[in-house]
CSV table of C-alpha atoms and ligand atoms in Angstrom, one decimal:
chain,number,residue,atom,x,y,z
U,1,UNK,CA,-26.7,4.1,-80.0
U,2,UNK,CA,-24.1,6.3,-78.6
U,3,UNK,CA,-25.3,6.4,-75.5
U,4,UNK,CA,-25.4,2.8,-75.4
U,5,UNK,CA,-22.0,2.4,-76.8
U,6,UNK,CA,-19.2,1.9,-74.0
U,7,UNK,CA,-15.9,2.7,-75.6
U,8,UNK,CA,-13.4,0.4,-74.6
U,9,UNK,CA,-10.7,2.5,-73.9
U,10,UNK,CA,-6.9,2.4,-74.3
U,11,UNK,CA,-6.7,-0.2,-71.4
U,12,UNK,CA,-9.4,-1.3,-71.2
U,13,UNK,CA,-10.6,-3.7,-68.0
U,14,UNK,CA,-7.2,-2.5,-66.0
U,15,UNK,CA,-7.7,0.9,-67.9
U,16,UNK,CA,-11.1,1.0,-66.4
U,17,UNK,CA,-10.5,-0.2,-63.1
U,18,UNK,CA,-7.8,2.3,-61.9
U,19,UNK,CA,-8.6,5.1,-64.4
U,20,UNK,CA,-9.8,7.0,-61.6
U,21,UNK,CA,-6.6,6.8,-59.8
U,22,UNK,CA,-4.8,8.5,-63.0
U,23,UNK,CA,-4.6,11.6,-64.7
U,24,UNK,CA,-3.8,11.6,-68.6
U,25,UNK,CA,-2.4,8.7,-70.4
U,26,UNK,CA,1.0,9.9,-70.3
U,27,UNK,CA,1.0,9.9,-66.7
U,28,UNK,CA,-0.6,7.0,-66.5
U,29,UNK,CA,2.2,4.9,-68.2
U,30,UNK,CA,4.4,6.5,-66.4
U,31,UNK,CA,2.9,5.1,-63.3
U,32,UNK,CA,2.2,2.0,-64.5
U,33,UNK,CA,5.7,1.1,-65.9
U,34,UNK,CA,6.7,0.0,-62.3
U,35,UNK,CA,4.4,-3.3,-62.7
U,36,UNK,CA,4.8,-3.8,-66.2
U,37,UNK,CA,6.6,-6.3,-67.7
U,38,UNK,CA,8.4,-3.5,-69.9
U,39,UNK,CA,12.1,-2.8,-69.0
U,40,UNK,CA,14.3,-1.0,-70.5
U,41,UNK,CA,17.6,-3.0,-71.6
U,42,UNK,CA,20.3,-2.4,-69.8
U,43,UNK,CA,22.5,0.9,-71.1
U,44,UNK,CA,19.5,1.2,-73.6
U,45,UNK,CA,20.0,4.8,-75.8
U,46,UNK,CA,17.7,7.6,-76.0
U,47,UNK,CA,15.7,7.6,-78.8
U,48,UNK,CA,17.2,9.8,-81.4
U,49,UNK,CA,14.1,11.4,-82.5
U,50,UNK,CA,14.4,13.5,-85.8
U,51,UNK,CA,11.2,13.9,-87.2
U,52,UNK,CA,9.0,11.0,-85.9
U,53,UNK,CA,8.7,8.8,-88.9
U,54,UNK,CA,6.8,5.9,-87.8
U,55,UNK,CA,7.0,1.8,-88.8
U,56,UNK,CA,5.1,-1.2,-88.3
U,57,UNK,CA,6.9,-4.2,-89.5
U,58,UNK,CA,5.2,-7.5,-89.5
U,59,UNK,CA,3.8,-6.6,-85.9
U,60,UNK,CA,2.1,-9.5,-84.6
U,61,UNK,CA,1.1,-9.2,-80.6
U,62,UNK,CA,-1.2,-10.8,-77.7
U,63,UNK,CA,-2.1,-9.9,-74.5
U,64,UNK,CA,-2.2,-13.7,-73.8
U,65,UNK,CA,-0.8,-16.4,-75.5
U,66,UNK,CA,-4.3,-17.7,-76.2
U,67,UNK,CA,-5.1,-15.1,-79.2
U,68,UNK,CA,-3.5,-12.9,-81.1
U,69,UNK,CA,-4.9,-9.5,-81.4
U,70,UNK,CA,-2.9,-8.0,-84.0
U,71,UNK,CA,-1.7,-10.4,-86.6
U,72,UNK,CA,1.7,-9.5,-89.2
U,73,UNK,CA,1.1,-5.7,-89.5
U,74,UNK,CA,2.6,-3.4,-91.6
U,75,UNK,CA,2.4,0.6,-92.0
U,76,UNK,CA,4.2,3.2,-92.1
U,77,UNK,CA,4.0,6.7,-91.4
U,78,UNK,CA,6.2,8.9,-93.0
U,79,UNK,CA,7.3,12.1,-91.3
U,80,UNK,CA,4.9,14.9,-90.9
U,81,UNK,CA,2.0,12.6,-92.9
U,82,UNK,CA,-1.0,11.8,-91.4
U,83,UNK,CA,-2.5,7.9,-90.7
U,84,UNK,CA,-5.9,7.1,-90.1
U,85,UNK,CA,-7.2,3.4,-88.0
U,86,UNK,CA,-10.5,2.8,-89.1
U,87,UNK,CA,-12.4,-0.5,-88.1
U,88,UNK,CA,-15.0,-2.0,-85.8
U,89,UNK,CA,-14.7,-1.9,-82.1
U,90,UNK,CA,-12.1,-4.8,-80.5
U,91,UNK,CA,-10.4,-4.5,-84.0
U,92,UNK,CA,-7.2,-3.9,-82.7
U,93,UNK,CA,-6.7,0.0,-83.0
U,94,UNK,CA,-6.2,1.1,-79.5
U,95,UNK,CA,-3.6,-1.8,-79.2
U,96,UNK,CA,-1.6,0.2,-82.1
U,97,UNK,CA,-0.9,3.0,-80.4
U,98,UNK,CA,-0.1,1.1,-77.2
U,99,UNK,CA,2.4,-1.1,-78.7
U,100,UNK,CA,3.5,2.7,-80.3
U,101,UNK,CA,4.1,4.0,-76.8
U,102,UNK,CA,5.8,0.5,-76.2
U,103,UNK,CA,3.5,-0.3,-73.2
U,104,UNK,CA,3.8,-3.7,-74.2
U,105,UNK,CA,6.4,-5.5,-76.4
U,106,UNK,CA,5.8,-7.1,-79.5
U,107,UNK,CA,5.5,-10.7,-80.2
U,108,UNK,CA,6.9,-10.9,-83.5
U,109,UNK,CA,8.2,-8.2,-85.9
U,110,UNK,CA,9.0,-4.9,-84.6
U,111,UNK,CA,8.2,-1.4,-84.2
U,112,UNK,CA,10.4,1.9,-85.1
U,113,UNK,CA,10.7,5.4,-84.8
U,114,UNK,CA,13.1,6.9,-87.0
U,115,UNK,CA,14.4,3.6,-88.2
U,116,UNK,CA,14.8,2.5,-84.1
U,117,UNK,CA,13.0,0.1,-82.9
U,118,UNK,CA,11.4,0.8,-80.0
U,119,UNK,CA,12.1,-1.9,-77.8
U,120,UNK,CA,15.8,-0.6,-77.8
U,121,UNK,CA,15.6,3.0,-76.5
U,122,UNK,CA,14.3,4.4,-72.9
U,123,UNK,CA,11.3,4.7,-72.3
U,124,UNK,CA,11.6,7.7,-71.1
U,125,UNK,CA,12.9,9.4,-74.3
U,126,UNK,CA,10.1,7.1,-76.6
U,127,UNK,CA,7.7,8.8,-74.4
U,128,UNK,CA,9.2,12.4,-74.7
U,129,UNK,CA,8.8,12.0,-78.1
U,130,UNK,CA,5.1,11.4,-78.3
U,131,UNK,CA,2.2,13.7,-77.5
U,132,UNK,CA,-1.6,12.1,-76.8
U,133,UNK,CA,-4.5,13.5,-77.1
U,134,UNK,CA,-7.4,11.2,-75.5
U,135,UNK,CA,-10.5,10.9,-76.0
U,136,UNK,CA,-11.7,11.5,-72.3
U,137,UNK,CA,-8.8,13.8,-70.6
U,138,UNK,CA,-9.1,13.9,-66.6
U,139,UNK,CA,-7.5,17.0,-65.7
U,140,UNK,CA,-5.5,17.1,-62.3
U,141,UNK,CA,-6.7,18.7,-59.6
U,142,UNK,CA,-4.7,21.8,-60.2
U,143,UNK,CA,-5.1,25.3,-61.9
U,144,UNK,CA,-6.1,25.4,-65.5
U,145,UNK,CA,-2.3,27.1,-66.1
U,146,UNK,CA,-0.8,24.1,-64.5
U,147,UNK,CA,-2.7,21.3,-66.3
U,148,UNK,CA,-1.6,22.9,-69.5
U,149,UNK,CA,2.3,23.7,-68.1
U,150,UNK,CA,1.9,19.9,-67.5
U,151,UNK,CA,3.1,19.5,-71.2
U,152,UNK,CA,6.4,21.3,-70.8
U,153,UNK,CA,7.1,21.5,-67.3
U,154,UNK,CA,9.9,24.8,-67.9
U,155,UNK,CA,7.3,26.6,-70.2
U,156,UNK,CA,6.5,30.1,-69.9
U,157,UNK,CA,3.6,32.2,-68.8
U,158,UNK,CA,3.3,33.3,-72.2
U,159,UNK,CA,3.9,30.0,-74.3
U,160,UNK,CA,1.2,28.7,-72.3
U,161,UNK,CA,-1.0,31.3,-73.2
U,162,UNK,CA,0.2,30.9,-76.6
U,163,UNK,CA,-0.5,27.8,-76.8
U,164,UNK,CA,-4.2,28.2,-75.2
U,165,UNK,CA,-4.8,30.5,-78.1
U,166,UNK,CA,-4.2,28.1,-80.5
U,167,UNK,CA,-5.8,25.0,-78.9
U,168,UNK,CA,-8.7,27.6,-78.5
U,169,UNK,CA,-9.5,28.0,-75.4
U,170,UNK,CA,-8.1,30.9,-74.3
U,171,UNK,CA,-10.8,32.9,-74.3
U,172,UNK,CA,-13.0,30.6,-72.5
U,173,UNK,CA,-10.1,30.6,-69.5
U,174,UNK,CA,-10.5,34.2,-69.2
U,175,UNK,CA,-14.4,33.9,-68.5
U,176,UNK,CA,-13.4,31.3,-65.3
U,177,UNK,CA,-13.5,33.1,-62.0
U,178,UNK,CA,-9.7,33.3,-61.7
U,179,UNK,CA,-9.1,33.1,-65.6
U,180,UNK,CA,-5.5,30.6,-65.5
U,181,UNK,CA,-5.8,30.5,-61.8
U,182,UNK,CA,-8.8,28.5,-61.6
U,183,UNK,CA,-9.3,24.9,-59.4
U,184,UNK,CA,-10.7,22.4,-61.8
U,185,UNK,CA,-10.8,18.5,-61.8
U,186,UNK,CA,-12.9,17.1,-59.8
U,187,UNK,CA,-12.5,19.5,-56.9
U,188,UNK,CA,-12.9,22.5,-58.9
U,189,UNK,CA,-14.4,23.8,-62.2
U,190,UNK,CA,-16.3,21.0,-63.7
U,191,UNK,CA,-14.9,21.6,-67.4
U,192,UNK,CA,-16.9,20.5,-70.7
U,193,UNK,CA,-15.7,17.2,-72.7
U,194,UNK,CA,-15.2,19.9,-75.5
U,195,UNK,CA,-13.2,22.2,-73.1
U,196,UNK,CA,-11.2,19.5,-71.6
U,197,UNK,CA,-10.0,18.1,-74.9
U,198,UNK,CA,-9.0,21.4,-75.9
U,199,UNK,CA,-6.9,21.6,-72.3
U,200,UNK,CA,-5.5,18.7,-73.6
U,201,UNK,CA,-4.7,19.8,-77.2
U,202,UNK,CA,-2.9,23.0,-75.5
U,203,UNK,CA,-0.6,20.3,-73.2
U,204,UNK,CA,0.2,19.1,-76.3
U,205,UNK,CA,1.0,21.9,-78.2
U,206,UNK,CA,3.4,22.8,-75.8
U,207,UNK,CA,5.0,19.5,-75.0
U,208,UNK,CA,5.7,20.0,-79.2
U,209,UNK,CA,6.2,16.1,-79.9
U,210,UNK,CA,7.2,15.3,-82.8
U,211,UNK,CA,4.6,12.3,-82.9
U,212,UNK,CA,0.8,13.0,-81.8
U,213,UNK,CA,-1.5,9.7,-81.1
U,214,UNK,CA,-5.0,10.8,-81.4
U,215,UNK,CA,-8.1,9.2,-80.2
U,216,UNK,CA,-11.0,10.8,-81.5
U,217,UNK,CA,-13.8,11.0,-79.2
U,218,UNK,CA,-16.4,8.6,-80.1
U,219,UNK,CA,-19.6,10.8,-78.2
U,220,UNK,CA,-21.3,13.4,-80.1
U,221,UNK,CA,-20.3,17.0,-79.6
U,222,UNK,CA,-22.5,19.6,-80.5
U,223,UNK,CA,-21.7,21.4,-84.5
U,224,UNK,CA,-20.4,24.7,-82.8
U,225,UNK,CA,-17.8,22.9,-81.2
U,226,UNK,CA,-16.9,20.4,-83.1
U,227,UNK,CA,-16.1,22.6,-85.8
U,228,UNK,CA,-14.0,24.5,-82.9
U,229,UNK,CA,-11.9,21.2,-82.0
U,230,UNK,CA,-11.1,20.5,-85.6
U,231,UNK,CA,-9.6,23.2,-86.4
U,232,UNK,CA,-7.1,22.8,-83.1
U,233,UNK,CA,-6.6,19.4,-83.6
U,234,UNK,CA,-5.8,20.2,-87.0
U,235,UNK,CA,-3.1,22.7,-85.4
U,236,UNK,CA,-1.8,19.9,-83.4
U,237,UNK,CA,-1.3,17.7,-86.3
U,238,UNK,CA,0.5,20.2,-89.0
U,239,UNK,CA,3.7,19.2,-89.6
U,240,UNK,CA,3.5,16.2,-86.9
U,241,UNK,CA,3.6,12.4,-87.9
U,242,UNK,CA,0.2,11.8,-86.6
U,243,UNK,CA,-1.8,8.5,-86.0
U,244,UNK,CA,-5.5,8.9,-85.7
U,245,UNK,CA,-8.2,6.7,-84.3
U,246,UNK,CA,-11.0,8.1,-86.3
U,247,UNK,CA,-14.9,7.2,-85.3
U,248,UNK,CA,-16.3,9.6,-87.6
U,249,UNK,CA,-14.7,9.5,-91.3
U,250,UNK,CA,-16.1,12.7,-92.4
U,251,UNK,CA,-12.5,13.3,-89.8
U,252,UNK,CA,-10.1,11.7,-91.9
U,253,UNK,CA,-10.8,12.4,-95.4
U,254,UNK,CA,-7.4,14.2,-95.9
U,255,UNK,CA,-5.7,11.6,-94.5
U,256,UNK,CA,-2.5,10.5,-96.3
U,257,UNK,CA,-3.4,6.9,-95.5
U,258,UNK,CA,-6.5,5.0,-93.8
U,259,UNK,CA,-5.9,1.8,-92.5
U,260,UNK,CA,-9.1,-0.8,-92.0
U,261,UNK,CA,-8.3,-2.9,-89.3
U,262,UNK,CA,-10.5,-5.7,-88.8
U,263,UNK,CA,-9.9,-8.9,-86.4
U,264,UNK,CA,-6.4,-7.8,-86.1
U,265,UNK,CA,-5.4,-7.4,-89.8
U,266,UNK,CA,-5.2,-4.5,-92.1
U,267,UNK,CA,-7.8,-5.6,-94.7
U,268,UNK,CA,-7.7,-2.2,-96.7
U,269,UNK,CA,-5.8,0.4,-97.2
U,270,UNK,CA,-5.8,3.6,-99.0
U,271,UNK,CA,-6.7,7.9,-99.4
U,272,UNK,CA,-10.4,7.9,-98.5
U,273,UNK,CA,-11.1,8.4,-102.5
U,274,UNK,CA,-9.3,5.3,-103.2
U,275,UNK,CA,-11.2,3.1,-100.1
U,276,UNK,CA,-14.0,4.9,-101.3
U,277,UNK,CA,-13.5,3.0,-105.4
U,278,UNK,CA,-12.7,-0.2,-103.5
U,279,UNK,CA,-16.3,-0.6,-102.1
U,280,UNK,CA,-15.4,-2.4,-99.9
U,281,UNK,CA,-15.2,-2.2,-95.6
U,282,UNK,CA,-14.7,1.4,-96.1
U,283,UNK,CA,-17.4,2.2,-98.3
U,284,UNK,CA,-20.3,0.8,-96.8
U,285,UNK,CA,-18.9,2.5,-93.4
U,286,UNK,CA,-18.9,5.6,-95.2
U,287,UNK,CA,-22.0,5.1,-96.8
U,288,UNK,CA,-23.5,4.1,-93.3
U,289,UNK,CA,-22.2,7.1,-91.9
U,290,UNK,CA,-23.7,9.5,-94.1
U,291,UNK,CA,-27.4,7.4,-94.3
U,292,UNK,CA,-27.7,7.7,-90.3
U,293,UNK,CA,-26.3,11.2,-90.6
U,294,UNK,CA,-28.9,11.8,-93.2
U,295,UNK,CA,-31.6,10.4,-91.1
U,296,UNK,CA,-31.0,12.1,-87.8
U,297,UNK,CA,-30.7,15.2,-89.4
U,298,UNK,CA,-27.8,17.0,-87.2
U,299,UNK,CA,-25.7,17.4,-90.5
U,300,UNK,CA,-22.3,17.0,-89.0
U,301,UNK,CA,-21.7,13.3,-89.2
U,302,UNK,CA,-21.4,12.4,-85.9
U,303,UNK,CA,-21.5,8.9,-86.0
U,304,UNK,CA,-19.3,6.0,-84.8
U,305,UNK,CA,-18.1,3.3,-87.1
U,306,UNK,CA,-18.8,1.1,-84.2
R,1,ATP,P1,-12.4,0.2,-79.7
R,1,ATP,O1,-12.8,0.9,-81.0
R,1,ATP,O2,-13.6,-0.5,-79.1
R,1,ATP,O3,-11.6,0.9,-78.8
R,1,ATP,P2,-10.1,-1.2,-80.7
R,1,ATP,O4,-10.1,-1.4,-82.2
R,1,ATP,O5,-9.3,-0.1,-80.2
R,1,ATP,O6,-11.6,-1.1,-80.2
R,1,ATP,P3,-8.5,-2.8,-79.0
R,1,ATP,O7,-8.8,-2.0,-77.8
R,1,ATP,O8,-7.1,-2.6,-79.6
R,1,ATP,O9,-9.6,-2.6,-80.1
R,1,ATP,O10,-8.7,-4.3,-78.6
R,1,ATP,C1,-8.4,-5.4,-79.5
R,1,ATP,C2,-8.7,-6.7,-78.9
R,1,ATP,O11,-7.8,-6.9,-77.7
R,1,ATP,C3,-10.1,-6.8,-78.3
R,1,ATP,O12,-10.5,-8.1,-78.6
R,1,ATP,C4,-9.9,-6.6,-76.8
R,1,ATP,O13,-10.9,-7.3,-76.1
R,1,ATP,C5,-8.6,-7.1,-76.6
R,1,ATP,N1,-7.9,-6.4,-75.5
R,1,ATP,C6,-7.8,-5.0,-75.4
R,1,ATP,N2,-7.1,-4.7,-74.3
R,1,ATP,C7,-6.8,-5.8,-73.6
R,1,ATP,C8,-6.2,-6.1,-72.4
R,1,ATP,N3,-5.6,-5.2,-71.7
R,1,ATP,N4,-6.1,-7.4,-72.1
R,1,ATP,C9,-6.6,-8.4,-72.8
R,1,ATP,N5,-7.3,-8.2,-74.0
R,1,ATP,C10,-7.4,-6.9,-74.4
């Protein structure tokens, strides 16, 4: 199933057609705000970024005028919590986070950071506020150090290292041929989807946003490692305001809040106990979960809710 299973990713058909052409996601909208229809208003403020509370207000958005693919939304995510999207695939989740970044605007309602909605500030200072972690991250062809330094441009030889240690992965630099000094990308060091997300947890670590938009990755990683990226993504997330796109829900059972999107609209909401007494969506997702993780036997609930 999951290698059947083609995620449709952030951008999906432009996404996939120039992906190769880009390196993370932050990049990527920076390079793609040229031809988007996105502008900052004129003598638009920085984003006054305290500490990252998030709100969805009667958010309702299309890519075409046809459909709407979000319809009246509304969340929020108080500062330093944690909120969980949860739904089927072309539900509407990755289309959260992009209207988050404000890589499109809104057609109706708004969105706010810190009581500002988005659509008012730079984009520049929106972004700078924001850390990502993808579920796929193409590293640049550079050094390890550098694609990690990528987060905080001015950082130090030791906060990167610092930062390595606790996206774990430092140890695993030091066993490359020229430890931080090593090619990778697709020129150099072909890196694991385990290492790489960890590389990308480090990036983030540093950049030290106080938002973090996570996309779990929907393929299977091996128990070892899993366990491994938890427990740095977990690091990534303390004291962060932190929206999750969670595949597997054995992920997001601490969440403060788990939203069900389906067809565009929030149709539960709750802790996972509380989703779990609804019986509802969520519970037969859950219950799914654990029957095919019952059946194949690899004990770590690595299965999509798509
Ligand atoms: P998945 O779990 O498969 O990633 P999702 O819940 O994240 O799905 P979205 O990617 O937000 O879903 O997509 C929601 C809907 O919007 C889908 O019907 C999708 O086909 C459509 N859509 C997504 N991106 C675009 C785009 N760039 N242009 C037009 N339609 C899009």
């Amino acid at each position: 199933i999951v290698q059947l299973y083609v995620p449709l990713n952030w951008f999906g058909t432009y996404y996939r057609a120039i992906q190769k052409n880009f390196v993370d996601m932050e990049n990527m909208f920076d390079l793609l705000r040229v031809d988007s229809d996105v502008k900052d208003v004129p003598g638009a403020p920085d984003l006054l970024i305290r500490r990252g509370g998030i709100e969805f207000k009667h958010v309702s958005f299309g890519y075409g005028p046809e459909r709407l693919v979000l319809n009246d939304i509304s969340f929020k995510v108080a500062p330093g919590s944690t909120v969980a999207l949860v739904g089927p695939s072309g539900a509407g989740k990755s289309t959260v986070m992009r209207l988050l970044f404000r890589f499109y605007d809104v057609n109706g309602g708004a969105v706010l950071v810190d009581g500002q909605d988005v659509a008012t500030v730079t984009q520049a200072s929106l972004r700078a506020a924001i850390g990502v972690v993808p579920q796929d991250t193409v590293l640049f062809n550079n050094t390890v150090r550098y694609n990690i330094q990528y987060g905080r441009l001015t950082a130090s030889s030791s906060d990167i290292i610092a930062a390595a240690k606790n996206a774990d992965i430092h140890d695993r630099i030091l066993t490359f041929p020229d430890a931080y000094d090593t090619q990778v990308g697709e020129r150099g060091l072909r890196l694991s989807g385990g290492e790489k997300q960890r590389i990308a947890i480090a990036r983030t670590l540093l950049k030290d946003p106080a938002i973090v938009l996570l996309d779990e990755a929907t393929s299977a990683l091996d128990t070892n490692t899993e366990r491994n990226i938890q427990s740095a993504l977990a690091r990534v997330c303390a004291n962060r305001t932190t929206l999750i796109i969670a595949h597997r829900l054995s992920t997001i059972i601490h969440a403060d809040e788990i939203l069900v999107l389906k067809d565009g609209e929030i149709v539960e909401r709750g802790n996972h106990e509380a989703l779990l007494a609804l019986e509802g969506v969520y519970a037969s997702m859950w219950h799914q979960q654990l029957e095919s993780r019952n059946s194949n036997g690899n004990g770590n609930g690595n299965n999509e809710t798509n």
